[in-house]
Structures are given as structure tokens and as C-alpha cells.
PDB file of C-alpha atoms and ligand atoms in Angstrom:
ATOM      1  CA  UNK F   1     -27.161   4.583  10.170  1.00 71.00           C
ATOM      2  CA  UNK F   2     -24.481   1.987  10.769  1.00 77.00           C
ATOM      3  CA  UNK F   3     -21.163   2.238  12.563  1.00 81.00           C
ATOM      4  CA  UNK F   4     -18.101   2.105  10.307  1.00 88.00           C
ATOM      5  CA  UNK F   5     -15.932  -1.019  10.362  1.00 93.00           C
ATOM      6  CA  UNK F   6     -12.180  -1.323  10.689  1.00 96.00           C
ATOM      7  CA  UNK F   7     -10.825  -4.166   8.598  1.00 97.00           C
ATOM      8  CA  UNK F   8      -7.234  -5.192   9.184  1.00 98.00           C
ATOM      9  CA  UNK F   9      -5.298  -7.260   6.679  1.00 97.00           C
ATOM     10  CA  UNK F  10      -2.119  -8.978   7.820  1.00 96.00           C
ATOM     11  CA  UNK F  11       0.069 -11.369   5.886  1.00 92.00           C
ATOM     12  CA  UNK F  12       3.686 -12.411   5.610  1.00 87.00           C
ATOM     13  CA  UNK F  13       5.619 -10.083   3.268  1.00 80.00           C
ATOM     14  CA  UNK F  14       5.018 -11.177  -0.299  1.00 80.00           C
ATOM     15  CA  UNK F  15       1.632 -12.830   0.283  1.00 85.00           C
ATOM     16  CA  UNK F  16      -0.030 -10.167  -1.860  1.00 87.00           C
ATOM     17  CA  UNK F  17      -1.825  -7.961   0.644  1.00 90.00           C
ATOM     18  CA  UNK F  18      -0.971  -4.686  -1.101  1.00 90.00           C
ATOM     19  CA  UNK F  19      -2.514  -5.884  -4.375  1.00 93.00           C
ATOM     20  CA  UNK F  20      -5.529  -7.264  -2.514  1.00 96.00           C
ATOM     21  CA  UNK F  21      -6.086  -3.903  -0.801  1.00 96.00           C
ATOM     22  CA  UNK F  22      -5.751  -2.023  -4.105  1.00 95.00           C
ATOM     23  CA  UNK F  23      -8.322  -4.273  -5.775  1.00 97.00           C
ATOM     24  CA  UNK F  24     -10.722  -4.064  -2.847  1.00 97.00           C
ATOM     25  CA  UNK F  25     -10.545  -0.272  -2.850  1.00 97.00           C
ATOM     26  CA  UNK F  26     -11.271  -0.201  -6.584  1.00 97.00           C
ATOM     27  CA  UNK F  27     -14.348  -2.353  -5.984  1.00 96.00           C
ATOM     28  CA  UNK F  28     -15.799  -0.641  -2.938  1.00 95.00           C
ATOM     29  CA  UNK F  29     -16.621   3.008  -2.591  1.00 92.00           C
ATOM     30  CA  UNK F  30     -17.485   2.514   1.080  1.00 91.00           C
ATOM     31  CA  UNK F  31     -13.867   1.675   1.907  1.00 96.00           C
ATOM     32  CA  UNK F  32     -10.921   4.006   2.672  1.00 97.00           C
ATOM     33  CA  UNK F  33      -7.251   3.041   2.922  1.00 97.00           C
ATOM     34  CA  UNK F  34      -5.267   4.006   5.995  1.00 98.00           C
ATOM     35  CA  UNK F  35      -1.849   5.135   4.693  1.00 98.00           C
ATOM     36  CA  UNK F  36       0.801   4.198   7.260  1.00 98.00           C
ATOM     37  CA  UNK F  37       4.000   6.029   8.131  1.00 98.00           C
ATOM     38  CA  UNK F  38       7.307   4.206   7.826  1.00 98.00           C
ATOM     39  CA  UNK F  39      11.038   4.823   8.122  1.00 98.00           C
ATOM     40  CA  UNK F  40      11.925   2.261   5.429  1.00 96.00           C
ATOM     41  CA  UNK F  41      13.027   3.507   1.996  1.00 95.00           C
ATOM     42  CA  UNK F  42      10.492   3.628  -0.827  1.00 96.00           C
ATOM     43  CA  UNK F  43      10.527   0.731  -3.318  1.00 91.00           C
ATOM     44  CA  UNK F  44      10.497   1.593  -7.021  1.00 91.00           C
ATOM     45  CA  UNK F  45       7.089   3.015  -7.898  1.00 91.00           C
ATOM     46  CA  UNK F  46       6.035   3.728  -4.305  1.00 93.00           C
ATOM     47  CA  UNK F  47       4.830   7.294  -3.905  1.00 95.00           C
ATOM     48  CA  UNK F  48       4.941   9.313  -0.710  1.00 97.00           C
ATOM     49  CA  UNK F  49       1.436   9.695   0.703  1.00 96.00           C
ATOM     50  CA  UNK F  50       0.061   6.842  -1.430  1.00 94.00           C
ATOM     51  CA  UNK F  51       1.926   3.672  -0.421  1.00 94.00           C
ATOM     52  CA  UNK F  52       3.242   5.180   2.807  1.00 97.00           C
ATOM     53  CA  UNK F  53       4.262   8.462   4.323  1.00 98.00           C
ATOM     54  CA  UNK F  54       8.042   8.018   4.244  1.00 98.00           C
ATOM     55  CA  UNK F  55       9.615   9.623   7.315  1.00 98.00           C
ATOM     56  CA  UNK F  56      13.039   9.910   8.888  1.00 98.00           C
ATOM     57  CA  UNK F  57      13.522   8.218  12.241  1.00 98.00           C
ATOM     58  CA  UNK F  58      13.538  11.620  13.927  1.00 98.00           C
ATOM     59  CA  UNK F  59      10.213  12.583  12.327  1.00 98.00           C
ATOM     60  CA  UNK F  60       8.698   9.233  13.280  1.00 98.00           C
ATOM     61  CA  UNK F  61       9.848   9.498  16.894  1.00 98.00           C
ATOM     62  CA  UNK F  62       8.402  13.015  17.150  1.00 98.00           C
ATOM     63  CA  UNK F  63       5.006  11.625  16.086  1.00 98.00           C
ATOM     64  CA  UNK F  64       5.252   8.897  18.743  1.00 98.00           C
ATOM     65  CA  UNK F  65       5.892  11.521  21.398  1.00 98.00           C
ATOM     66  CA  UNK F  66       2.938  13.597  20.164  1.00 98.00           C
ATOM     67  CA  UNK F  67       0.717  10.488  20.393  1.00 97.00           C
ATOM     68  CA  UNK F  68      -0.174  10.754  16.696  1.00 98.00           C
ATOM     69  CA  UNK F  69      -0.296   6.984  16.110  1.00 98.00           C
ATOM     70  CA  UNK F  70      -3.220   4.680  16.728  1.00 97.00           C
ATOM     71  CA  UNK F  71      -0.517   2.003  16.947  1.00 98.00           C
ATOM     72  CA  UNK F  72       3.077   1.679  15.895  1.00 98.00           C
ATOM     73  CA  UNK F  73       5.565  -1.177  15.765  1.00 97.00           C
ATOM     74  CA  UNK F  74       9.088  -2.073  14.766  1.00 95.00           C
ATOM     75  CA  UNK F  75       8.922  -4.448  11.787  1.00 92.00           C
ATOM     76  CA  UNK F  76      12.059  -5.812  10.061  1.00 86.00           C
ATOM     77  CA  UNK F  77      14.104  -3.196  11.969  1.00 91.00           C
ATOM     78  CA  UNK F  78      12.087  -0.237  10.662  1.00 96.00           C
ATOM     79  CA  UNK F  79       9.312   1.804  12.284  1.00 98.00           C
ATOM     80  CA  UNK F  80       5.744   1.519  10.966  1.00 98.00           C
ATOM     81  CA  UNK F  81       2.701   3.293  12.369  1.00 98.00           C
ATOM     82  CA  UNK F  82      -0.967   4.030  11.694  1.00 98.00           C
ATOM     83  CA  UNK F  83      -1.896   7.726  11.874  1.00 98.00           C
ATOM     84  CA  UNK F  84      -4.681   8.056  14.433  1.00 97.00           C
ATOM     85  CA  UNK F  85      -6.504  11.097  13.035  1.00 96.00           C
ATOM     86  CA  UNK F  86      -7.525   9.594   9.671  1.00 96.00           C
ATOM     87  CA  UNK F  87      -8.972   6.408  11.206  1.00 95.00           C
ATOM     88  CA  UNK F  88     -10.903   8.299  13.888  1.00 92.00           C
ATOM     89  CA  UNK F  89     -12.418  10.671  11.313  1.00 93.00           C
ATOM     90  CA  UNK F  90     -13.621   7.898   8.963  1.00 93.00           C
ATOM     91  CA  UNK F  91     -15.074   5.798  11.762  1.00 88.00           C
ATOM     92  CA  UNK F  92     -16.882   8.865  13.142  1.00 88.00           C
ATOM     93  CA  UNK F  93     -18.501   9.317   9.709  1.00 89.00           C
ATOM     94  CA  UNK F  94     -19.764   5.712   9.757  1.00 87.00           C
ATOM     95  CA  UNK F  95     -17.520   4.625   6.875  1.00 92.00           C
ATOM     96  CA  UNK F  96     -15.077   1.714   6.655  1.00 95.00           C
ATOM     97  CA  UNK F  97     -11.282   1.733   6.870  1.00 97.00           C
ATOM     98  CA  UNK F  98      -8.884  -0.920   5.639  1.00 97.00           C
ATOM     99  CA  UNK F  99      -5.345  -1.137   6.985  1.00 97.00           C
ATOM    100  CA  UNK F 100      -2.529  -3.476   5.972  1.00 97.00           C
ATOM    101  CA  UNK F 101      -0.485  -3.847   9.144  1.00 97.00           C
ATOM    102  CA  UNK F 102       1.526  -6.502  10.939  1.00 94.00           C
ATOM    103  CA  UNK F 103       0.312  -8.801  13.718  1.00 94.00           C
ATOM    104  CA  UNK F 104       1.562  -6.592  16.584  1.00 94.00           C
ATOM    105  CA  UNK F 105      -0.325  -3.646  15.093  1.00 96.00           C
ATOM    106  CA  UNK F 106      -3.458  -5.729  14.510  1.00 97.00           C
ATOM    107  CA  UNK F 107      -3.566  -6.792  18.148  1.00 96.00           C
ATOM    108  CA  UNK F 108      -3.125  -3.259  19.451  1.00 96.00           C
ATOM    109  CA  UNK F 109      -5.832  -1.875  17.152  1.00 96.00           C
ATOM    110  CA  UNK F 110      -8.166  -4.625  18.349  1.00 95.00           C
ATOM    111  CA  UNK F 111      -7.543  -3.574  21.962  1.00 95.00           C
ATOM    112  CA  UNK F 112      -8.637  -0.023  21.079  1.00 93.00           C
ATOM    113  CA  UNK F 113     -11.412  -0.981  18.634  1.00 92.00           C
ATOM    114  CA  UNK F 114     -12.676  -4.410  19.814  1.00 93.00           C
ATOM    115  CA  UNK F 115     -15.108  -4.649  16.872  1.00 93.00           C
ATOM    116  CA  UNK F 116     -12.301  -4.491  14.285  1.00 96.00           C
ATOM    117  CA  UNK F 117     -12.264  -7.336  11.779  1.00 97.00           C
ATOM    118  CA  UNK F 118      -8.974  -9.216  11.527  1.00 98.00           C
ATOM    119  CA  UNK F 119      -8.225 -11.021   8.273  1.00 98.00           C
ATOM    120  CA  UNK F 120      -5.033 -13.001   7.743  1.00 96.00           C
ATOM    121  CA  UNK F 121      -3.942 -13.630   4.161  1.00 95.00           C
ATOM    122  CA  UNK F 122      -1.943 -16.808   3.564  1.00 92.00           C
ATOM    123  CA  UNK F 123       0.247 -17.439   0.537  1.00 88.00           C
ATOM    124  CA  UNK F 124      -0.597 -20.684  -1.299  1.00 82.00           C
ATOM    125  CA  UNK F 125       2.787 -22.128  -0.218  1.00 78.00           C
ATOM    126  CA  UNK F 126       6.146 -21.158   1.259  1.00 75.00           C
ATOM    127  CA  UNK F 127       7.727 -21.600  -2.196  1.00 79.00           C
ATOM    128  CA  UNK F 128       5.259 -19.127  -3.679  1.00 76.00           C
ATOM    129  CA  UNK F 129       6.190 -16.677  -0.932  1.00 76.00           C
ATOM    130  CA  UNK F 130       9.915 -17.106  -1.616  1.00 76.00           C
ATOM    131  CA  UNK F 131       9.541 -16.471  -5.325  1.00 77.00           C
ATOM    132  CA  UNK F 132       7.341 -13.397  -4.804  1.00 75.00           C
ATOM    133  CA  UNK F 133       9.917 -11.938  -2.420  1.00 74.00           C
ATOM    134  CA  UNK F 134      12.788 -12.734  -4.794  1.00 75.00           C
ATOM    135  CA  UNK F 135      10.946 -10.910  -7.592  1.00 76.00           C
ATOM    136  CA  UNK F 136      11.100  -7.668  -5.578  1.00 70.00           C
ATOM    137  CA  UNK F 137      14.268  -5.704  -5.880  1.00 63.00           C
ATOM    138  CA  UNK F 138      14.858  -5.548  -2.146  1.00 67.00           C
ATOM    139  CA  UNK F 139      18.370  -6.100  -0.754  1.00 70.00           C
ATOM    140  CA  UNK F 140      19.170  -9.790  -0.086  1.00 67.00           C
ATOM    141  CA  UNK F 141      19.480  -9.329   3.672  1.00 66.00           C
ATOM    142  CA  UNK F 142      16.038  -7.743   3.776  1.00 73.00           C
ATOM    143  CA  UNK F 143      14.538 -10.713   1.863  1.00 73.00           C
ATOM    144  CA  UNK F 144      16.169 -13.143   4.328  1.00 75.00           C
ATOM    145  CA  UNK F 145      14.858 -11.120   7.297  1.00 75.00           C
ATOM    146  CA  UNK F 146      11.336 -11.088   5.859  1.00 75.00           C
ATOM    147  CA  UNK F 147      11.342 -14.848   5.284  1.00 75.00           C
ATOM    148  CA  UNK F 148      12.580 -15.493   8.804  1.00 76.00           C
ATOM    149  CA  UNK F 149       9.833 -13.245  10.226  1.00 74.00           C
ATOM    150  CA  UNK F 150       7.152 -15.041   8.200  1.00 76.00           C
ATOM    151  CA  UNK F 151       7.261 -18.041  10.515  1.00 75.00           C
ATOM    152  CA  UNK F 152       6.230 -15.995  13.561  1.00 75.00           C
ATOM    153  CA  UNK F 153       3.592 -14.143  11.559  1.00 77.00           C
ATOM    154  CA  UNK F 154       2.058 -17.384  10.283  1.00 80.00           C
ATOM    155  CA  UNK F 155       1.761 -18.675  13.851  1.00 84.00           C
ATOM    156  CA  UNK F 156      -0.339 -15.602  14.708  1.00 87.00           C
ATOM    157  CA  UNK F 157      -2.991 -16.435  12.087  1.00 89.00           C
ATOM    158  CA  UNK F 158      -4.930 -18.445  14.681  1.00 90.00           C
ATOM    159  CA  UNK F 159      -5.791 -15.243  16.575  1.00 93.00           C
ATOM    160  CA  UNK F 160      -7.487 -13.698  13.528  1.00 97.00           C
ATOM    161  CA  UNK F 161     -11.208 -13.789  12.737  1.00 97.00           C
ATOM    162  CA  UNK F 162     -10.737 -14.986   9.146  1.00 97.00           C
ATOM    163  CA  UNK F 163      -8.026 -16.668   7.081  1.00 95.00           C
ATOM    164  CA  UNK F 164      -8.021 -16.214   3.299  1.00 96.00           C
ATOM    165  CA  UNK F 165      -5.630 -18.103   1.012  1.00 93.00           C
ATOM    166  CA  UNK F 166      -4.361 -15.964  -1.848  1.00 93.00           C
ATOM    167  CA  UNK F 167      -4.097 -18.676  -4.494  1.00 92.00           C
ATOM    168  CA  UNK F 168      -6.371 -16.891  -6.948  1.00 94.00           C
ATOM    169  CA  UNK F 169      -6.249 -13.113  -6.527  1.00 95.00           C
ATOM    170  CA  UNK F 170      -9.794 -12.312  -7.710  1.00 96.00           C
ATOM    171  CA  UNK F 171     -11.214 -15.053  -5.500  1.00 97.00           C
ATOM    172  CA  UNK F 172      -9.334 -13.782  -2.442  1.00 97.00           C
ATOM    173  CA  UNK F 173     -10.541 -10.220  -3.096  1.00 97.00           C
ATOM    174  CA  UNK F 174     -14.128 -11.473  -3.486  1.00 98.00           C
ATOM    175  CA  UNK F 175     -13.892 -13.391  -0.232  1.00 98.00           C
ATOM    176  CA  UNK F 176     -12.615 -10.403   1.737  1.00 98.00           C
ATOM    177  CA  UNK F 177     -15.277  -8.183   0.194  1.00 97.00           C
ATOM    178  CA  UNK F 178     -17.933 -10.694   1.315  1.00 98.00           C
ATOM    179  CA  UNK F 179     -16.487 -10.712   4.826  1.00 97.00           C
ATOM    180  CA  UNK F 180     -16.722  -6.922   4.939  1.00 96.00           C
ATOM    181  CA  UNK F 181     -20.295  -6.940   3.633  1.00 95.00           C
ATOM    182  CA  UNK F 182     -21.451  -9.478   6.204  1.00 95.00           C
ATOM    183  CA  UNK F 183     -19.624  -7.762   9.058  1.00 94.00           C
ATOM    184  CA  UNK F 184     -21.043  -4.335   8.237  1.00 91.00           C
ATOM    185  CA  UNK F 185     -24.556  -5.833   8.320  1.00 91.00           C
ATOM    186  CA  UNK F 186     -24.154  -7.075  11.889  1.00 92.00           C
ATOM    187  CA  UNK F 187     -26.972  -6.009  14.187  1.00 90.00           C
ATOM    188  CA  UNK F 188     -24.402  -4.631  16.605  1.00 88.00           C
ATOM    189  CA  UNK F 189     -23.348  -2.023  14.013  1.00 86.00           C
ATOM    190  CA  UNK F 190     -26.866  -0.697  13.616  1.00 83.00           C
ATOM    191  CA  UNK F 191     -27.930   2.441  15.430  1.00 78.00           C
ATOM    192  CA  UNK F 192     -30.639   1.087  17.825  1.00 77.00           C
ATOM    193  CA  UNK F 193     -32.978   4.000  16.923  1.00 78.00           C
ATOM    194  CA  UNK F 194     -33.309   2.364  13.482  1.00 72.00           C
ATOM    195  CA  UNK F 195     -35.120  -0.571  14.999  1.00 70.00           C
ATOM    196  CA  UNK F 196     -37.579   1.512  17.027  1.00 71.00           C
ATOM    197  CA  UNK F 197     -40.253   1.998  14.312  1.00 71.00           C
ATOM    198  CA  UNK F 198     -40.356  -1.770  13.781  1.00 68.00           C
ATOM    199  CA  UNK F 199     -40.855  -2.354  17.490  1.00 67.00           C
ATOM    200  CA  UNK F 200     -43.532   0.318  17.950  1.00 65.00           C
TER     201      UNK F 200
HETATM  202  P1  5GP S 301       6.422  -3.577   3.809  1.00 85.69           P
HETATM  203  O1  5GP S 301       7.722  -2.939   4.171  1.00 85.69           O
HETATM  204  O2  5GP S 301       6.611  -4.878   3.092  1.00 85.69           O
HETATM  205  O3  5GP S 301       5.509  -2.631   3.078  1.00 85.69           O
HETATM  206  O4  5GP S 301       5.688  -3.903   5.184  1.00 85.69           O
HETATM  207  C1  5GP S 301       6.325  -4.675   6.151  1.00 85.69           C
HETATM  208  C2  5GP S 301       5.341  -5.056   7.238  1.00 85.69           C
HETATM  209  O5  5GP S 301       4.935  -3.902   7.955  1.00 85.69           O
HETATM  210  C3  5GP S 301       4.072  -5.682   6.694  1.00 85.69           C
HETATM  211  O6  5GP S 301       3.720  -6.784   7.530  1.00 85.69           O
HETATM  212  C4  5GP S 301       3.062  -4.579   6.823  1.00 85.69           C
HETATM  213  O7  5GP S 301       1.751  -5.069   6.968  1.00 85.69           O
HETATM  214  C5  5GP S 301       3.541  -3.931   8.095  1.00 85.69           C
HETATM  215  N1  5GP S 301       3.009  -2.563   8.260  1.00 85.69           N
HETATM  216  C6  5GP S 301       2.750  -1.636   7.310  1.00 85.69           C
HETATM  217  N2  5GP S 301       2.247  -0.544   7.852  1.00 85.69           N
HETATM  218  C7  5GP S 301       2.144  -0.766   9.188  1.00 85.69           C
HETATM  219  C8  5GP S 301       1.658  -0.004  10.303  1.00 85.69           C
HETATM  220  O8  5GP S 301       1.215   1.136  10.198  1.00 85.69           O
HETATM  221  N3  5GP S 301       1.727  -0.587  11.510  1.00 85.69           N
HETATM  222  C9  5GP S 301       2.203  -1.843  11.710  1.00 85.69           C
HETATM  223  N4  5GP S 301       2.183  -2.342  12.940  1.00 85.69           N
HETATM  224  N5  5GP S 301       2.654  -2.599  10.692  1.00 85.69           N
HETATM  225  C10 5GP S 301       2.631  -2.062   9.442  1.00 85.69           C
END
């Protein structure tokens, strides 16, 4: 029996982390997605409970007070948070959780779960990032805010365990899947009683 892994994907907005997570989940049955809560409005096609749990600010603040978040942060002037219960349950079962959260969130999860695996996804270039953001139908001021925030987020990549460049989507997904495979095979994730027969 092995301990479950927490894999955290961070990237500047528009670098493709949502698509990467979707593809990884389709490939791996041993992986579960942590659906975050947010106070931002849904984008076209985003369903409540699938992309996010969309909450009012009052609802979000009530959850903070009740200590229902593993971590939460203010990103682009909106609240985002990871529900604690889901992550704890999956990890207890020895299965893996993937979460797509920002750098502040990644660092606070690592403080609570030091064995979490931090992967930073880079866009192939700043121009590619700009055109992906422009293709979304977000308000202009939100696009400008996201681009401005990207600089700070990119600087945080050095604190991550792995950096993957999303130039070719399938390749990036394959690389992250390999990272997860290798990390879950670490000796430190193995229940020591497993090794006992070999040592007897
Ligand atoms: P978006 O609004 O584009 O979906 O997400 C904006 C940013 O918030 C992204 O960097 C995303 O990874 C981050 N984010 C999403 N969910 C969470 C969360 O639960 N906690 C934190 N700290 N960041 C999150």
C-alpha cells in the first residue's frame, strides 16, 4: 500500500493548465481533481461543481470562518480556495489528487503536506500567453490584470519541483504523467510493512 500523492499545477493564466488537468484525468484513473471554490463569475461553458464551486463573497467568507479550506487566496481580486475535506479523504484512501492553484496556494499546501509535488507549467512564450488570454471572452481589464500578475507568477517557478513547457499539449501531459508515476513510486510513499517480507 502506498501513500497518495498531491500534485499541484500552477501556471500563469492562459498557459493551458485547465486543459492539461482535463487530459491527465482522462488518462489516469488513479487521479482525482480537487474542485476549488471561487467568487469569480463563471465563464461560458463552466459548470458549477465541475470547473469550480461558484460562491458569493458571503458564502466564501463563511467557509473561511468554519476552517473549511485547506488553503485560500485572493487572486486577481477574487477569492479562490481548496476545500479541505475532499483532499483529506482521497489522501487517506491512498489515492492521488491534482489541484490547479496559484503560487500562494501551492506554497501553503506544501507547508501542510510537505511531500506534495509542485509542477509549474510555462507557456512557450509571452506572445502565446497574450493570444490565449485574448481568445477568452473575459473583460479587457481582467485580461490586463492577469497579464500583469503573470510576471510575479513566473518568478515563483524556481520554487517548484518541476517546470514543464506547454508547447505541445500531448507532450506536456505525458511529461506530467511521468512525473506523477515516478513520484508515486518513491520509497518514502511505501508502507514500510511492505518491505518486511523481503528483509526477513
Ligand atoms: P481562473 O480564474 O483563471 O480559473 O484562475 C485564476 C487563478 O486562480 C489561477 O492561477 C488558478 O490556478 C488559481 N486558483 C484556482 N483555484 C484556486 C484555489 O483553490 N486556490 C488558489 N490559491 N488558487 C486557485
